[in-house]
Amino acid sequence: MTKQRPSKNSKSRTRNPKSLVGVVMGSKSDWETMRATSETLERFGVAHECHVMSAHRSPALASEFAATAEARGVEVIIAAAGGAAHLAGVIAAHTVLPVLGVPMKSDALNGLDSLLSTVQMPAGIPVAALAIGKAGATNAALLAIAILANSRPELKKKLREFRAEQEKKIRATTLD
């Protein structure tokens, strides 16, 4: 398993030829939230790469990443952005791979603007929209894992074990 973290340069072009999941975010500040995506993918042993790119400030980079992802072996893309949150849609417009959008919290509307921008895609260019923030970041990784698990029995087994572990913790919970 390999992971590429966003570099100090927001135009990081580091690519991992073994990545099954590409994780992109609109700015370096999104890493604080999107780290949950990376950590969840790591927990399941899923090779992935993380990059910073912007639908507005680096549209050619976003287009290139999406257009070349499938040929590089990427099977699912997770795209996170705040505010206008167009990154997931721009990525989806340039690939037929599943794109999972994670809306980031924003100063102006606490992420509601990001959620609406992510979820309101026109018919024909789908983006799966997750929850705002860390819960969405974690669930995007779990959804990517579920997609990959359709053709990987060992991954499906890990996902079932994870769910059983969650249930066990809840069953063991007591209120004082």
PDB file of C-alpha atoms in Angstrom:
ATOM      1  CA  MET A   1       0.000   0.000   0.000  1.00  0.00           C
ATOM      2  CA  THR A   2       1.265   3.418  -0.913  1.00  0.00           C
ATOM      3  CA  LYS A   3      -0.043   6.831  -0.158  1.00  0.00           C
ATOM      4  CA  GLN A   4       1.078  10.174  -1.507  1.00  0.00           C
ATOM      5  CA  ARG A   5       0.391  13.134   0.756  1.00  0.00           C
ATOM      6  CA  PRO A   6      -0.234  16.580  -0.604  1.00  0.00           C
ATOM      7  CA  SER A   7       3.062  18.346  -0.986  1.00  0.00           C
ATOM      8  CA  LYS A   8       3.873  21.888   0.095  1.00  0.00           C
ATOM      9  CA  ASN A   9       3.340  22.757  -3.561  1.00  0.00           C
ATOM     10  CA  SER A  10      -0.409  22.786  -4.173  1.00  0.00           C
ATOM     11  CA  LYS A  11       0.225  21.568  -7.722  1.00  0.00           C
ATOM     12  CA  SER A  12       1.600  18.214  -6.563  1.00  0.00           C
ATOM     13  CA  ARG A  13       1.746  15.839  -9.494  1.00  0.00           C
ATOM     14  CA  THR A  14       3.104  12.827  -7.644  1.00  0.00           C
ATOM     15  CA  ARG A  15       1.430   9.687  -8.921  1.00  0.00           C
ATOM     16  CA  ASN A  16       1.509   6.116  -7.654  1.00  0.00           C
ATOM     17  CA  PRO A  17       1.059   3.546 -10.439  1.00  0.00           C
ATOM     18  CA  LYS A  18      -0.415   1.026  -7.975  1.00  0.00           C
ATOM     19  CA  SER A  19      -3.127   3.296  -6.554  1.00  0.00           C
ATOM     20  CA  LEU A  20      -6.678   2.000  -6.691  1.00  0.00           C
ATOM     21  CA  VAL A  21      -8.126   5.204  -5.225  1.00  0.00           C
ATOM     22  CA  GLY A  22      -7.242   8.745  -6.140  1.00  0.00           C
ATOM     23  CA  VAL A  23      -7.981  11.327  -3.450  1.00  0.00           C
ATOM     24  CA  VAL A  24      -8.001  14.963  -4.540  1.00  0.00           C
ATOM     25  CA  MET A  25      -8.794  18.081  -2.575  1.00  0.00           C
ATOM     26  CA  GLY A  26      -9.231  21.709  -3.520  1.00  0.00           C
ATOM     27  CA  SER A  27      -6.676  23.116  -1.093  1.00  0.00           C
ATOM     28  CA  LYS A  28      -4.021  22.037   1.360  1.00  0.00           C
ATOM     29  CA  SER A  29      -6.244  23.114   4.256  1.00  0.00           C
ATOM     30  CA  ASP A  30      -8.647  20.291   3.305  1.00  0.00           C
ATOM     31  CA  TRP A  31      -5.990  17.742   4.330  1.00  0.00           C
ATOM     32  CA  GLU A  32      -6.938  18.126   8.004  1.00  0.00           C
ATOM     33  CA  THR A  33     -10.323  16.603   7.126  1.00  0.00           C
ATOM     34  CA  MET A  34      -9.271  14.340   4.266  1.00  0.00           C
ATOM     35  CA  ARG A  35      -6.621  12.676   6.389  1.00  0.00           C
ATOM     36  CA  ALA A  36      -9.553  10.547   7.659  1.00  0.00           C
ATOM     37  CA  THR A  37     -10.023   9.243   4.113  1.00  0.00           C
ATOM     38  CA  SER A  38      -6.375   8.307   3.817  1.00  0.00           C
ATOM     39  CA  GLU A  39      -6.265   6.700   7.260  1.00  0.00           C
ATOM     40  CA  THR A  40      -9.372   4.619   6.524  1.00  0.00           C
ATOM     41  CA  LEU A  41      -7.958   3.431   3.199  1.00  0.00           C
ATOM     42  CA  GLU A  42      -4.684   2.572   4.976  1.00  0.00           C
ATOM     43  CA  ARG A  43      -6.570   0.566   7.611  1.00  0.00           C
ATOM     44  CA  PHE A  44      -7.964  -1.623   4.834  1.00  0.00           C
ATOM     45  CA  GLY A  45      -4.667  -1.826   2.954  1.00  0.00           C
ATOM     46  CA  VAL A  46      -5.967   0.019  -0.099  1.00  0.00           C
ATOM     47  CA  ALA A  47      -3.269   1.678  -2.198  1.00  0.00           C
ATOM     48  CA  HIS A  48      -4.119   5.307  -2.823  1.00  0.00           C
ATOM     49  CA  GLU A  49      -2.680   8.672  -3.672  1.00  0.00           C
ATOM     50  CA  CYS A  50      -3.575  12.133  -2.392  1.00  0.00           C
ATOM     51  CA  HIS A  51      -3.213  15.379  -4.315  1.00  0.00           C
ATOM     52  CA  VAL A  52      -4.159  19.037  -4.109  1.00  0.00           C
ATOM     53  CA  MET A  53      -5.756  20.541  -7.207  1.00  0.00           C
ATOM     54  CA  SER A  54      -8.413  23.117  -7.804  1.00  0.00           C
ATOM     55  CA  ALA A  55     -11.296  23.165 -10.257  1.00  0.00           C
ATOM     56  CA  HIS A  56     -10.809  26.918 -10.528  1.00  0.00           C
ATOM     57  CA  ARG A  57      -7.125  27.616  -9.886  1.00  0.00           C
ATOM     58  CA  SER A  58      -5.692  24.582 -11.721  1.00  0.00           C
ATOM     59  CA  PRO A  59      -8.416  23.305 -14.084  1.00  0.00           C
ATOM     60  CA  ALA A  60      -5.923  21.763 -16.517  1.00  0.00           C
ATOM     61  CA  LEU A  61      -4.331  19.751 -13.703  1.00  0.00           C
ATOM     62  CA  ALA A  62      -7.746  18.492 -12.530  1.00  0.00           C
ATOM     63  CA  SER A  63      -8.701  17.564 -16.085  1.00  0.00           C
ATOM     64  CA  GLU A  64      -5.395  15.770 -16.696  1.00  0.00           C
ATOM     65  CA  PHE A  65      -5.637  13.850 -13.418  1.00  0.00           C
ATOM     66  CA  ALA A  66      -9.165  12.652 -14.161  1.00  0.00           C
ATOM     67  CA  ALA A  67      -8.489  11.830 -17.810  1.00  0.00           C
ATOM     68  CA  THR A  68      -5.442   9.688 -16.984  1.00  0.00           C
ATOM     69  CA  ALA A  69      -6.635   8.047 -13.765  1.00  0.00           C
ATOM     70  CA  GLU A  70      -8.204   4.946 -15.308  1.00  0.00           C
ATOM     71  CA  ALA A  71      -5.169   4.206 -17.486  1.00  0.00           C
ATOM     72  CA  ARG A  72      -3.005   4.433 -14.350  1.00  0.00           C
ATOM     73  CA  GLY A  73      -5.116   1.800 -12.555  1.00  0.00           C
ATOM     74  CA  VAL A  74      -7.228   4.091 -10.383  1.00  0.00           C
ATOM     75  CA  GLU A  75     -10.735   2.649  -9.965  1.00  0.00           C
ATOM     76  CA  VAL A  76     -12.423   5.216  -7.715  1.00  0.00           C
ATOM     77  CA  ILE A  77     -11.816   8.936  -7.206  1.00  0.00           C
ATOM     78  CA  ILE A  78     -12.668  10.835  -4.041  1.00  0.00           C
ATOM     79  CA  ALA A  79     -12.841  14.602  -4.548  1.00  0.00           C
ATOM     80  CA  ALA A  80     -13.187  17.098  -1.697  1.00  0.00           C
ATOM     81  CA  ALA A  81     -13.747  20.823  -1.970  1.00  0.00           C
ATOM     82  CA  GLY A  82     -15.381  23.697  -0.157  1.00  0.00           C
ATOM     83  CA  GLY A  83     -17.326  26.776  -1.151  1.00  0.00           C
ATOM     84  CA  ALA A  84     -18.342  26.438  -4.792  1.00  0.00           C
ATOM     85  CA  ALA A  85     -17.066  22.834  -4.515  1.00  0.00           C
ATOM     86  CA  HIS A  86     -16.809  22.193  -8.237  1.00  0.00           C
ATOM     87  CA  LEU A  87     -13.839  19.808  -8.037  1.00  0.00           C
ATOM     88  CA  ALA A  88     -15.874  16.582  -7.914  1.00  0.00           C
ATOM     89  CA  GLY A  89     -17.975  17.673 -10.882  1.00  0.00           C
ATOM     90  CA  VAL A  90     -14.971  18.716 -12.941  1.00  0.00           C
ATOM     91  CA  ILE A  91     -13.287  15.397 -12.188  1.00  0.00           C
ATOM     92  CA  ALA A  92     -16.468  13.477 -13.078  1.00  0.00           C
ATOM     93  CA  ALA A  93     -16.749  15.351 -16.378  1.00  0.00           C
ATOM     94  CA  HIS A  94     -13.374  13.931 -17.458  1.00  0.00           C
ATOM     95  CA  THR A  95     -13.728  10.264 -16.454  1.00  0.00           C
ATOM     96  CA  VAL A  96     -16.229   7.422 -16.300  1.00  0.00           C
ATOM     97  CA  LEU A  97     -14.789   6.217 -12.980  1.00  0.00           C
ATOM     98  CA  PRO A  98     -16.994   6.548  -9.886  1.00  0.00           C
ATOM     99  CA  VAL A  99     -16.444   9.943  -8.265  1.00  0.00           C
ATOM    100  CA  LEU A 100     -17.288  10.406  -4.592  1.00  0.00           C
ATOM    101  CA  GLY A 101     -17.660  14.023  -3.504  1.00  0.00           C
ATOM    102  CA  VAL A 102     -16.856  15.203   0.010  1.00  0.00           C
ATOM    103  CA  PRO A 103     -18.104  18.714   0.820  1.00  0.00           C
ATOM    104  CA  MET A 104     -15.769  20.681   3.088  1.00  0.00           C
ATOM    105  CA  LYS A 105     -16.910  23.013   5.836  1.00  0.00           C
ATOM    106  CA  SER A 106     -16.715  26.626   4.746  1.00  0.00           C
ATOM    107  CA  ASP A 107     -16.609  29.905   6.614  1.00  0.00           C
ATOM    108  CA  ALA A 108     -19.563  31.440   4.819  1.00  0.00           C
ATOM    109  CA  LEU A 109     -22.240  28.768   5.221  1.00  0.00           C
ATOM    110  CA  ASN A 110     -20.561  26.086   7.360  1.00  0.00           C
ATOM    111  CA  GLY A 111     -20.422  23.678   4.419  1.00  0.00           C
ATOM    112  CA  LEU A 112     -24.002  23.923   3.196  1.00  0.00           C
ATOM    113  CA  ASP A 113     -22.760  25.739   0.081  1.00  0.00           C
ATOM    114  CA  SER A 114     -20.231  22.948  -0.491  1.00  0.00           C
ATOM    115  CA  LEU A 115     -22.869  20.256  -0.012  1.00  0.00           C
ATOM    116  CA  LEU A 116     -25.297  21.840  -2.457  1.00  0.00           C
ATOM    117  CA  SER A 117     -22.568  22.391  -5.050  1.00  0.00           C
ATOM    118  CA  THR A 118     -21.474  18.753  -4.760  1.00  0.00           C
ATOM    119  CA  VAL A 119     -24.909  17.173  -4.781  1.00  0.00           C
ATOM    120  CA  GLN A 120     -26.537  19.261  -7.538  1.00  0.00           C
ATOM    121  CA  MET A 121     -24.891  17.676 -10.569  1.00  0.00           C
ATOM    122  CA  PRO A 122     -26.720  17.771 -13.895  1.00  0.00           C
ATOM    123  CA  ALA A 123     -28.182  14.515 -15.194  1.00  0.00           C
ATOM    124  CA  GLY A 124     -25.566  12.510 -17.037  1.00  0.00           C
ATOM    125  CA  ILE A 125     -22.484  13.410 -14.958  1.00  0.00           C
ATOM    126  CA  PRO A 126     -22.970  11.650 -11.593  1.00  0.00           C
ATOM    127  CA  VAL A 127     -21.138  12.445  -8.386  1.00  0.00           C
ATOM    128  CA  ALA A 128     -21.977  10.564  -5.200  1.00  0.00           C
ATOM    129  CA  ALA A 129     -22.217  13.176  -2.448  1.00  0.00           C
ATOM    130  CA  LEU A 130     -21.214  12.310   1.108  1.00  0.00           C
ATOM    131  CA  ALA A 131     -21.679  14.183   4.374  1.00  0.00           C
ATOM    132  CA  ILE A 132     -19.929  17.460   5.094  1.00  0.00           C
ATOM    133  CA  GLY A 133     -16.506  17.176   6.732  1.00  0.00           C
ATOM    134  CA  LYS A 134     -14.807  14.304   8.524  1.00  0.00           C
ATOM    135  CA  ALA A 135     -17.815  11.957   8.542  1.00  0.00           C
ATOM    136  CA  GLY A 136     -18.050  12.355   4.774  1.00  0.00           C
ATOM    137  CA  ALA A 137     -14.293  11.863   4.403  1.00  0.00           C
ATOM    138  CA  THR A 138     -14.419   8.595   6.356  1.00  0.00           C
ATOM    139  CA  ASN A 139     -17.555   7.364   4.585  1.00  0.00           C
ATOM    140  CA  ALA A 140     -16.098   8.215   1.162  1.00  0.00           C
ATOM    141  CA  ALA A 141     -13.220   5.857   1.910  1.00  0.00           C
ATOM    142  CA  LEU A 142     -15.616   3.150   3.113  1.00  0.00           C
ATOM    143  CA  LEU A 143     -17.769   3.573   0.002  1.00  0.00           C
ATOM    144  CA  ALA A 144     -14.686   3.358  -2.221  1.00  0.00           C
ATOM    145  CA  ILE A 145     -13.695   0.187  -0.370  1.00  0.00           C
ATOM    146  CA  ALA A 146     -17.182  -1.261  -0.896  1.00  0.00           C
ATOM    147  CA  ILE A 147     -16.925  -0.521  -4.636  1.00  0.00           C
ATOM    148  CA  LEU A 148     -13.503  -2.156  -4.844  1.00  0.00           C
ATOM    149  CA  ALA A 149     -14.726  -5.103  -2.738  1.00  0.00           C
ATOM    150  CA  ASN A 150     -17.155  -6.123  -5.486  1.00  0.00           C
ATOM    151  CA  SER A 151     -14.233  -7.722  -7.306  1.00  0.00           C
ATOM    152  CA  ARG A 152     -11.894  -8.384  -4.366  1.00  0.00           C
ATOM    153  CA  PRO A 153     -13.122 -11.065  -1.914  1.00  0.00           C
ATOM    154  CA  GLU A 154     -10.339 -10.300   0.610  1.00  0.00           C
ATOM    155  CA  LEU A 155     -11.459  -6.685   0.769  1.00  0.00           C
ATOM    156  CA  LYS A 156     -15.109  -7.698   1.166  1.00  0.00           C
ATOM    157  CA  LYS A 157     -14.052  -9.913   4.084  1.00  0.00           C
ATOM    158  CA  LYS A 158     -12.247  -6.970   5.733  1.00  0.00           C
ATOM    159  CA  LEU A 159     -15.302  -4.780   5.254  1.00  0.00           C
ATOM    160  CA  ARG A 160     -17.555  -7.389   6.869  1.00  0.00           C
ATOM    161  CA  GLU A 161     -15.117  -7.690   9.791  1.00  0.00           C
ATOM    162  CA  PHE A 162     -15.092  -3.899  10.182  1.00  0.00           C
ATOM    163  CA  ARG A 163     -18.890  -3.796  10.313  1.00  0.00           C
ATOM    164  CA  ALA A 164     -18.973  -6.659  12.839  1.00  0.00           C
ATOM    165  CA  GLU A 165     -16.421  -4.788  14.975  1.00  0.00           C
ATOM    166  CA  GLN A 166     -18.630  -1.687  14.905  1.00  0.00           C
ATOM    167  CA  GLU A 167     -21.634  -3.698  16.007  1.00  0.00           C
ATOM    168  CA  LYS A 168     -19.646  -5.395  18.777  1.00  0.00           C
ATOM    169  CA  LYS A 169     -18.603  -2.005  20.182  1.00  0.00           C
ATOM    170  CA  ILE A 170     -22.204  -0.781  20.209  1.00  0.00           C
ATOM    171  CA  ARG A 171     -23.484  -3.965  21.840  1.00  0.00           C
ATOM    172  CA  ALA A 172     -20.817  -3.610  24.546  1.00  0.00           C
ATOM    173  CA  THR A 173     -21.716   0.016  25.258  1.00  0.00           C
ATOM    174  CA  THR A 174     -23.320   0.699  28.592  1.00  0.00           C
ATOM    175  CA  LEU A 175     -24.685   3.865  30.089  1.00  0.00           C
ATOM    176  CA  ASP A 176     -23.513   4.800  33.546  1.00  0.00           C
TER     177      ASP A 176
END
